[in-house]
Amino acid sequence: LAWSPQGTYAGPLSPEGAESPDEVALRRVAELALAQGRPEVAVRALAQVADTPRARVLRVRALAQAGRAAEAEAQLALVQDADVGGQEARAELYLLVRRPDVALELLGDAAARPAQATAHQAWLIGTCLVRLGRAAEAATWLARVPPDATDSARARAELVRALRLTGLPQLAAEVSARGPTGGGGGEPAQ
C-alpha cells in the first residue's frame, strides 16, 4: 500500500519504474501546463509524481521555464544520457538551464571535429558559443547548418544574433531576410 504525504491511502504501489494512473494523469497535466506556458502549475503537479527519469526531465523543463534555473540544474545533475536519448539531448537541457559552458563541454568530441559534426551538433555548439559571448566563433558553426536541416530556422536565428553581436547588423539583416530556403521571407530575429 502507498500512503500520501498527508497520511491518507493513495492506492497500491506501482511496480518499480511503472507509473500509477494518477501519476500518468499528473504528468500529462504538467506537459499541458508547460505547453500553455504555465510552468508553476507543472512544477506543482510534478511534485506529486515519483522520481522517474521521464518526470525528472519534465521537472527540469518546468523549473527552467519558471525561471528557477538553479533548481532545474540540480535536477539535471541527476539526469543520465540514457534518460533523455543521449548526450546531445542532455546538452540541450543544459542550454535550457542557462549553462552553455556545461553543454559545450558535453559536446566536446563534436566541437573537436567540426568537419564531422552533424547539423544538430553544429546548431548546439553555435548556440552555446553565442551564449558564452563567442559570437564570431559561433557564426562559423551556425553557418554550417544546411537550409533543409531540422534545426535550420533555429540556427538561422542564432546566426543573425551572432552576426549582430559581432557588429555586422547589415549581414544579419540579409541572413534574416533570406529565410530557411535561401530566398526571401525569413522571420525577424529576436
Coordinates of N, CA and C in Angstrom, one line a residue:
L1 N 0.8 -1.2 0.0 CA 0.0 0.0 0.0 C 0.9 1.2 0.0
A2 N 0.4 2.3 -0.6 CA 1.1 3.6 -0.7 C 0.3 4.6 0.1
W3 N 1.0 5.4 0.8 CA 0.4 6.5 1.6 C 0.8 7.8 1.1
S4 N -0.1 8.8 1.1 CA 0.2 10.1 0.6 C 1.0 10.8 1.7
P5 N 1.6 12.0 1.4 CA 2.3 12.8 2.4 C 1.4 13.2 3.5
Q6 N 0.1 13.3 3.3 CA -0.9 13.7 4.3 C -1.3 12.5 5.2
G7 N -0.8 11.3 4.9 CA -1.1 10.1 5.6 C -2.4 9.4 5.2
T8 N -2.9 9.7 4.0 CA -4.1 9.0 3.5 C -3.7 8.0 2.5
Y9 N -4.5 7.0 2.3 CA -4.3 5.9 1.4 C -4.2 6.5 0.0
A10 N -3.2 6.2 -0.8 CA -3.0 6.7 -2.1 C -3.1 5.6 -3.2
G11 N -3.5 4.4 -2.8 CA -3.6 3.4 -3.8 C -2.4 2.4 -3.7
P12 N -2.5 1.3 -4.5 CA -1.4 0.3 -4.5 C -0.1 0.9 -5.0
L13 N 0.9 0.3 -4.5 CA 2.3 0.7 -5.1 C 2.4 0.2 -6.5
S14 N 3.0 0.9 -7.3 CA 3.3 0.5 -8.7 C 4.5 -0.3 -8.7
P15 N 4.7 -1.2 -9.7 CA 6.0 -1.9 -9.8 C 7.1 -0.9 -10.1
E16 N 8.3 -1.3 -9.7 CA 9.4 -0.4 -9.9 C 9.5 0.2 -11.3
G17 N 9.5 1.5 -11.4 CA 9.6 2.2 -12.7 C 8.3 2.4 -13.4
A18 N 7.2 1.8 -12.9 CA 5.9 2.0 -13.6 C 5.2 3.1 -12.9
E19 N 4.4 3.9 -13.7 CA 3.7 5.0 -13.2 C 2.3 4.5 -12.9
S20 N 1.7 5.0 -11.7 CA 0.3 4.7 -11.4 C -0.5 5.6 -12.4
P21 N -1.8 5.2 -12.5 CA -2.7 6.1 -13.3 C -2.7 7.5 -12.8
D22 N -2.7 7.7 -11.5 CA -2.7 9.1 -11.0 C -1.4 9.8 -11.4
E23 N -0.3 9.1 -11.4 CA 1.0 9.8 -11.8 C 1.0 10.1 -13.3
V24 N 0.4 9.2 -14.1 CA 0.3 9.4 -15.5 C -0.5 10.7 -15.8
A25 N -1.6 10.8 -15.1 CA -2.5 12.0 -15.2 C -1.8 13.2 -14.8
L26 N -1.1 13.2 -13.7 CA -0.3 14.4 -13.2 C 0.8 14.7 -14.2
R27 N 1.4 13.8 -14.7 CA 2.5 14.0 -15.7 C 1.9 14.7 -16.9
R28 N 0.7 14.2 -17.4 CA 0.0 14.8 -18.5 C -0.4 16.3 -18.2
V29 N -0.9 16.5 -17.0 CA -1.2 17.8 -16.6 C 0.0 18.7 -16.7
A30 N 1.1 18.2 -16.2 CA 2.4 19.0 -16.3 C 2.8 19.3 -17.7
E31 N 2.7 18.3 -18.6 CA 3.0 18.5 -20.0 C 2.1 19.6 -20.6
L32 N 0.8 19.5 -20.3 CA -0.1 20.5 -20.9 C 0.2 21.9 -20.3
A33 N 0.5 22.0 -19.0 CA 0.8 23.2 -18.4 C 2.0 23.9 -19.0
L34 N 3.0 23.1 -19.3 CA 4.2 23.6 -20.0 C 3.9 24.1 -21.4
A35 N 3.1 23.3 -22.1 CA 2.7 23.7 -23.4 C 1.9 25.0 -23.4
Q36 N 1.2 25.3 -22.4 CA 0.4 26.5 -22.3 C 1.2 27.7 -21.5
G37 N 2.5 27.4 -21.3 CA 3.3 28.5 -20.6 C 2.9 28.7 -19.2
R38 N 2.5 27.6 -18.5 CA 2.2 27.7 -17.0 C 3.1 26.8 -16.3
P39 N 4.4 27.1 -16.2 CA 5.4 26.2 -15.6 C 5.2 26.0 -14.1
E40 N 4.6 26.9 -13.3 CA 4.4 26.7 -11.9 C 3.4 25.7 -11.7
V41 N 2.4 25.6 -12.5 CA 1.4 24.5 -12.4 C 2.1 23.2 -12.7
A42 N 2.9 23.1 -13.7 CA 3.7 21.9 -14.0 C 4.6 21.5 -12.8
V43 N 5.2 22.4 -12.2 CA 6.1 22.1 -11.0 C 5.3 21.5 -9.9
R44 N 4.1 22.1 -9.6 CA 3.3 21.6 -8.5 C 2.8 20.2 -8.9
A45 N 2.4 20.0 -10.1 CA 1.9 18.6 -10.5 C 3.0 17.6 -10.4
L46 N 4.2 18.0 -10.8 CA 5.3 17.0 -10.8 C 5.9 16.7 -9.4
A47 N 5.6 17.6 -8.5 CA 6.0 17.4 -7.1 C 5.3 16.1 -6.5
Q48 N 4.2 15.7 -7.1 CA 3.4 14.6 -6.6 C 3.7 13.3 -7.4
V49 N 4.6 13.4 -8.3 CA 5.0 12.2 -9.2 C 6.3 11.6 -8.7
A50 N 6.3 10.3 -8.8 CA 7.6 9.6 -8.4 C 8.8 10.1 -9.3
D51 N 9.9 10.0 -8.7 CA 11.1 10.5 -9.4 C 11.6 9.5 -10.4
T52 N 11.0 9.5 -11.5 CA 11.4 8.6 -12.7 C 12.2 9.5 -13.6
P53 N 13.0 8.9 -14.5 CA 13.8 9.7 -15.5 C 12.9 10.7 -16.3
R54 N 11.7 10.2 -16.7 CA 10.8 11.0 -17.5 C 10.3 12.2 -16.7
A55 N 9.9 11.9 -15.4 CA 9.4 13.0 -14.6 C 10.5 14.0 -14.3
R56 N 11.7 13.5 -14.1 CA 12.9 14.4 -13.8 C 13.2 15.3 -14.9
V57 N 13.1 14.8 -16.2 CA 13.3 15.7 -17.3 C 12.2 16.7 -17.4
L58 N 11.0 16.3 -17.2 CA 9.9 17.3 -17.2 C 10.1 18.4 -16.1
R59 N 10.6 17.9 -14.9 CA 10.9 18.9 -13.8 C 11.9 19.9 -14.2
V60 N 12.9 19.4 -14.9 CA 14.0 20.3 -15.4 C 13.4 21.4 -16.3
R61 N 12.5 20.9 -17.3 CA 11.9 21.9 -18.2 C 11.0 22.8 -17.5
A62 N 10.2 22.3 -16.5 CA 9.3 23.2 -15.8 C 10.0 24.2 -15.0
L63 N 11.0 23.8 -14.2 CA 11.7 24.7 -13.4 C 12.5 25.7 -14.2
A64 N 13.1 25.3 -15.3 CA 13.8 26.3 -16.2 C 12.8 27.3 -16.7
Q65 N 11.6 26.8 -17.2 CA 10.6 27.7 -17.8 C 10.1 28.6 -16.7
A66 N 10.1 28.2 -15.5 CA 9.6 29.1 -14.3 C 10.7 30.0 -13.9
G67 N 11.9 30.0 -14.5 CA 12.9 30.9 -14.1 C 13.7 30.4 -12.9
R68 N 13.5 29.2 -12.5 CA 14.2 28.6 -11.4 C 15.4 27.8 -11.8
A69 N 16.4 28.4 -12.5 CA 17.5 27.8 -13.1 C 18.3 26.9 -12.2
A70 N 18.6 27.4 -11.0 CA 19.4 26.7 -10.0 C 18.8 25.3 -9.6
E71 N 17.4 25.4 -9.4 CA 16.7 24.1 -9.1 C 16.7 23.2 -10.3
A72 N 16.5 23.8 -11.5 CA 16.5 23.0 -12.7 C 17.8 22.3 -12.9
E73 N 18.9 23.0 -12.6 CA 20.2 22.5 -12.8 C 20.5 21.4 -11.8
A74 N 20.0 21.5 -10.6 CA 20.2 20.4 -9.6 C 19.4 19.2 -10.0
Q75 N 18.2 19.3 -10.6 CA 17.5 18.2 -11.1 C 18.3 17.6 -12.3
L76 N 18.8 18.4 -13.1 CA 19.5 18.0 -14.3 C 20.8 17.2 -14.0
A77 N 21.4 17.5 -12.9 CA 22.6 16.8 -12.5 C 22.3 15.3 -12.2
L78 N 21.0 15.0 -12.0 CA 20.6 13.6 -11.8 C 20.2 12.8 -13.1
V79 N 20.1 13.6 -14.2 CA 19.7 13.0 -15.5 C 20.9 12.4 -16.1
Q80 N 20.7 11.2 -16.6 CA 21.7 10.5 -17.4 C 21.4 10.6 -18.9
D81 N 22.5 10.4 -19.7 CA 22.3 10.5 -21.1 C 21.1 9.5 -21.6
A82 N 21.1 8.3 -21.1 CA 20.1 7.4 -21.5 C 18.7 7.8 -21.1
D83 N 18.5 8.7 -20.1 CA 17.2 9.2 -19.7 C 16.6 10.1 -20.7
V84 N 17.4 10.8 -21.5 CA 16.9 11.8 -22.5 C 17.2 11.4 -23.9
G85 N 17.9 10.3 -24.2 CA 18.1 10.0 -25.6 C 19.5 10.3 -26.0
G86 N 20.4 10.6 -25.1 CA 21.8 10.8 -25.5 C 22.4 12.1 -25.0
Q87 N 23.7 12.2 -25.2 CA 24.5 13.3 -24.7 C 24.0 14.7 -25.4
E88 N 23.7 14.6 -26.6 CA 23.2 15.9 -27.3 C 21.9 16.4 -26.6
A89 N 21.0 15.5 -26.3 CA 19.8 15.9 -25.7 C 20.0 16.5 -24.3
R90 N 21.0 15.9 -23.6 CA 21.3 16.4 -22.2 C 22.0 17.8 -22.4
A91 N 22.8 17.9 -23.4 CA 23.5 19.2 -23.7 C 22.4 20.3 -23.9
E92 N 21.4 19.9 -24.7 CA 20.3 20.8 -25.0 C 19.6 21.3 -23.7
L93 N 19.4 20.3 -22.7 CA 18.8 20.7 -21.5 C 19.7 21.6 -20.7
Y94 N 21.0 21.5 -20.8 CA 21.9 22.4 -20.1 C 21.8 23.8 -20.7
L95 N 21.6 23.9 -22.0 CA 21.3 25.2 -22.6 C 20.0 25.8 -22.0
L96 N 19.1 25.0 -21.8 CA 17.8 25.4 -21.3 C 17.9 26.0 -19.9
V97 N 18.8 25.4 -19.1 CA 19.0 25.9 -17.7 C 20.1 26.9 -17.6
R98 N 20.5 27.5 -18.7 CA 21.4 28.6 -18.8 C 22.8 28.2 -18.4
R99 N 23.2 27.0 -18.8 CA 24.6 26.5 -18.6 C 25.3 26.1 -19.9
P100 N 25.5 27.1 -20.8 CA 26.1 26.8 -22.1 C 27.5 26.2 -21.9
D101 N 28.2 26.6 -20.8 CA 29.5 26.0 -20.6 C 29.5 24.5 -20.4
V102 N 28.6 24.0 -19.6 CA 28.4 22.6 -19.4 C 28.0 21.9 -20.7
A103 N 27.0 22.5 -21.4 CA 26.6 22.0 -22.7 C 27.7 21.8 -23.7
L104 N 28.5 22.9 -23.8 CA 29.7 22.8 -24.7 C 30.7 21.7 -24.3
E105 N 30.9 21.6 -23.0 CA 31.8 20.5 -22.5 C 31.2 19.1 -22.9
L106 N 29.9 18.9 -22.8 CA 29.3 17.7 -23.2 C 29.5 17.4 -24.7
L107 N 29.6 18.5 -25.5 CA 29.7 18.4 -27.0 C 31.1 18.5 -27.4
G108 N 32.1 18.3 -26.5 CA 33.5 18.4 -26.8 C 34.0 17.6 -27.9
D109 N 33.6 16.3 -28.1 CA 34.0 15.5 -29.2 C 33.6 16.1 -30.5
A110 N 32.4 16.5 -30.6 CA 31.9 17.1 -31.9 C 32.6 18.4 -32.1
A111 N 32.8 19.2 -31.1 CA 33.5 20.5 -31.3 C 34.9 20.3 -31.7
A112 N 35.5 19.2 -31.3 CA 36.9 19.0 -31.7 C 37.0 18.5 -33.2
R113 N 35.9 18.1 -33.8 CA 35.9 17.6 -35.1 C 34.8 18.3 -35.9
P114 N 35.0 19.5 -36.3 CA 33.9 20.3 -36.9 C 33.5 19.7 -38.2
A115 N 34.4 19.1 -39.0 CA 34.0 18.5 -40.3 C 33.1 17.3 -40.2
Q116 N 33.1 16.7 -39.0 CA 32.3 15.5 -38.8 C 31.0 15.8 -38.0
A117 N 30.8 17.0 -37.6 CA 29.7 17.4 -36.8 C 28.4 17.3 -37.6
T118 N 27.3 16.8 -37.0 CA 26.0 16.9 -37.7 C 25.4 18.3 -37.6
A119 N 24.4 18.5 -38.4 CA 23.7 19.8 -38.4 C 23.2 20.2 -37.0
H120 N 22.7 19.2 -36.3 CA 22.2 19.4 -34.9 C 23.3 19.8 -34.0
Q121 N 24.4 19.1 -34.1 CA 25.6 19.4 -33.2 C 26.1 20.8 -33.6
A122 N 26.1 21.2 -34.8 CA 26.6 22.5 -35.2 C 25.7 23.6 -34.6
W123 N 24.4 23.3 -34.6 CA 23.4 24.3 -34.0 C 23.7 24.4 -32.5
L124 N 23.8 23.2 -31.9 CA 24.0 23.2 -30.4 C 25.3 23.9 -30.1
I125 N 26.4 23.6 -30.7 CA 27.7 24.2 -30.4 C 27.7 25.7 -30.7
G126 N 27.1 26.1 -31.9 CA 27.0 27.5 -32.2 C 26.2 28.3 -31.1
T127 N 25.1 27.7 -30.7 CA 24.2 28.3 -29.7 C 24.9 28.5 -28.4
C128 N 25.7 27.4 -28.0 CA 26.5 27.5 -26.8 C 27.5 28.7 -26.9
L129 N 28.1 28.8 -28.0 CA 29.2 29.8 -28.2 C 28.6 31.2 -28.2
V130 N 27.4 31.4 -28.8 CA 26.7 32.7 -28.7 C 26.4 33.1 -27.3
R131 N 25.9 32.1 -26.5 CA 25.5 32.4 -25.1 C 26.8 32.6 -24.3
L132 N 27.9 32.1 -24.7 CA 29.2 32.3 -23.9 C 29.9 33.6 -24.4
G133 N 29.3 34.3 -25.3 CA 29.9 35.6 -25.8 C 30.9 35.4 -26.9
R134 N 31.0 34.3 -27.5 CA 32.0 34.0 -28.5 C 31.3 34.0 -29.9
A135 N 30.7 35.1 -30.2 CA 29.8 35.3 -31.4 C 30.5 35.0 -32.7
A136 N 31.7 35.4 -32.9 CA 32.4 35.2 -34.2 C 32.6 33.7 -34.4
E137 N 33.0 33.0 -33.4 CA 33.2 31.5 -33.5 C 31.9 30.8 -33.7
A138 N 30.9 31.3 -33.0 CA 29.5 30.8 -33.1 C 29.0 30.9 -34.5
A139 N 29.3 32.0 -35.2 CA 28.8 32.2 -36.5 C 29.3 31.2 -37.5
T140 N 30.6 30.8 -37.3 CA 31.1 29.8 -38.2 C 30.4 28.4 -38.0
W141 N 30.1 28.1 -36.8 CA 29.3 26.8 -36.5 C 27.9 26.9 -37.1
L142 N 27.2 28.0 -36.8 CA 25.8 28.1 -37.2 C 25.7 28.2 -38.7
A143 N 26.7 28.8 -39.4 CA 26.6 28.8 -40.9 C 26.7 27.4 -41.5
R144 N 27.2 26.4 -40.8 CA 27.3 25.1 -41.3 C 26.0 24.3 -41.4
V145 N 25.0 24.8 -40.7 CA 23.7 24.1 -40.7 C 23.0 24.4 -42.0
P146 N 22.8 23.3 -42.8 CA 22.1 23.4 -44.1 C 20.7 24.0 -44.0
P147 N 20.2 24.7 -45.0 CA 18.9 25.2 -45.0 C 17.8 24.2 -44.9
D148 N 18.0 22.9 -45.3 CA 17.0 21.9 -45.2 C 17.1 21.1 -43.9
A149 N 18.0 21.4 -43.0 CA 18.1 20.7 -41.8 C 17.0 21.0 -40.8
T150 N 16.7 20.1 -39.9 CA 15.6 20.3 -38.9 C 15.8 21.5 -38.1
D151 N 17.1 21.8 -37.8 CA 17.4 22.9 -36.9 C 17.7 24.2 -37.7
S152 N 17.4 24.3 -39.0 CA 17.9 25.4 -39.8 C 17.3 26.7 -39.3
A153 N 16.0 26.8 -39.0 CA 15.4 28.0 -38.5 C 16.0 28.5 -37.2
R154 N 16.2 27.6 -36.3 CA 16.8 28.0 -35.0 C 18.3 28.4 -35.2
A155 N 19.0 27.7 -36.1 CA 20.4 28.1 -36.4 C 20.4 29.4 -37.1
R156 N 19.5 29.7 -38.0 CA 19.5 31.0 -38.7 C 19.2 32.1 -37.7
A157 N 18.3 31.9 -36.8 CA 18.0 32.9 -35.7 C 19.2 33.2 -34.9
E158 N 19.9 32.1 -34.5 CA 21.1 32.3 -33.7 C 22.3 32.9 -34.5
L159 N 22.3 32.6 -35.8 CA 23.4 33.2 -36.6 C 23.1 34.7 -36.8
V160 N 21.9 35.1 -36.9 CA 21.5 36.5 -37.0 C 22.0 37.2 -35.7
R161 N 21.7 36.6 -34.6 CA 22.1 37.1 -33.3 C 23.6 37.2 -33.2
A162 N 24.3 36.2 -33.6 CA 25.8 36.2 -33.6 C 26.3 37.3 -34.5
L163 N 25.8 37.5 -35.6 CA 26.3 38.5 -36.6 C 26.0 39.9 -36.0
R164 N 24.9 40.1 -35.3 CA 24.7 41.4 -34.7 C 25.6 41.6 -33.6
L165 N 25.9 40.6 -32.8 CA 26.9 40.7 -31.7 C 28.3 41.0 -32.2
T166 N 28.6 40.6 -33.3 CA 30.0 40.8 -33.9 C 30.0 42.1 -34.6
G167 N 28.9 42.9 -34.6 CA 29.0 44.2 -35.3 C 28.7 44.2 -36.7
L168 N 27.9 43.2 -37.2 CA 27.6 43.1 -38.6 C 26.1 43.1 -38.8
P169 N 25.4 44.2 -38.4 CA 23.9 44.2 -38.5 C 23.4 44.1 -39.9
Q170 N 24.1 44.6 -40.9 CA 23.6 44.5 -42.3 C 23.6 43.1 -42.8
L171 N 24.7 42.4 -42.5 CA 24.8 41.0 -42.8 C 23.7 40.2 -42.1
A172 N 23.5 40.5 -40.8 CA 22.5 39.8 -40.0 C 21.1 40.0 -40.7
A173 N 20.8 41.3 -41.1 CA 19.5 41.5 -41.8 C 19.4 40.7 -43.1
E174 N 20.5 40.6 -43.8 CA 20.5 39.9 -45.1 C 20.2 38.4 -44.8
V175 N 20.8 37.8 -43.8 CA 20.6 36.4 -43.4 C 19.2 36.2 -43.0
S176 N 18.7 37.1 -42.2 CA 17.3 37.0 -41.7 C 16.3 37.1 -42.8
A177 N 16.6 38.0 -43.8 CA 15.6 38.1 -44.9 C 15.7 37.0 -45.9
R178 N 16.8 36.2 -45.9 CA 16.9 35.1 -46.8 C 15.9 34.0 -46.5
G179 N 15.6 33.8 -45.2 CA 14.7 32.8 -44.9 C 15.3 31.4 -44.9
P180 N 14.5 30.3 -44.6 CA 15.0 29.0 -44.4 C 15.5 28.3 -45.7
T181 N 15.0 28.8 -46.9 CA 15.4 28.1 -48.1 C 16.4 28.9 -48.9
G182 N 16.9 30.1 -48.3 CA 17.8 30.9 -49.0 C 17.2 32.0 -49.8
G183 N 15.8 32.0 -49.9 CA 15.1 33.0 -50.6 C 14.6 34.1 -49.6
G184 N 13.6 34.8 -50.0 CA 13.0 35.8 -49.1 C 12.1 35.2 -48.1
G185 N 11.5 36.0 -47.2 CA 10.5 35.5 -46.3 C 11.0 35.0 -45.0
G186 N 12.2 35.4 -44.6 CA 12.7 34.9 -43.3 C 12.0 35.6 -42.2
E187 N 11.9 35.0 -41.0 CA 11.3 35.7 -39.9 C 12.3 36.6 -39.2
P188 N 11.9 37.6 -38.6 CA 12.8 38.5 -38.0 C 13.5 37.9 -36.8
A189 N 14.7 38.2 -36.6 CA 15.4 37.6 -35.4 C 15.1 38.4 -34.2
Q190 N 15.2 37.8 -33.0 CA 14.8 38.4 -31.8 C 16.1 38.9 -31.1

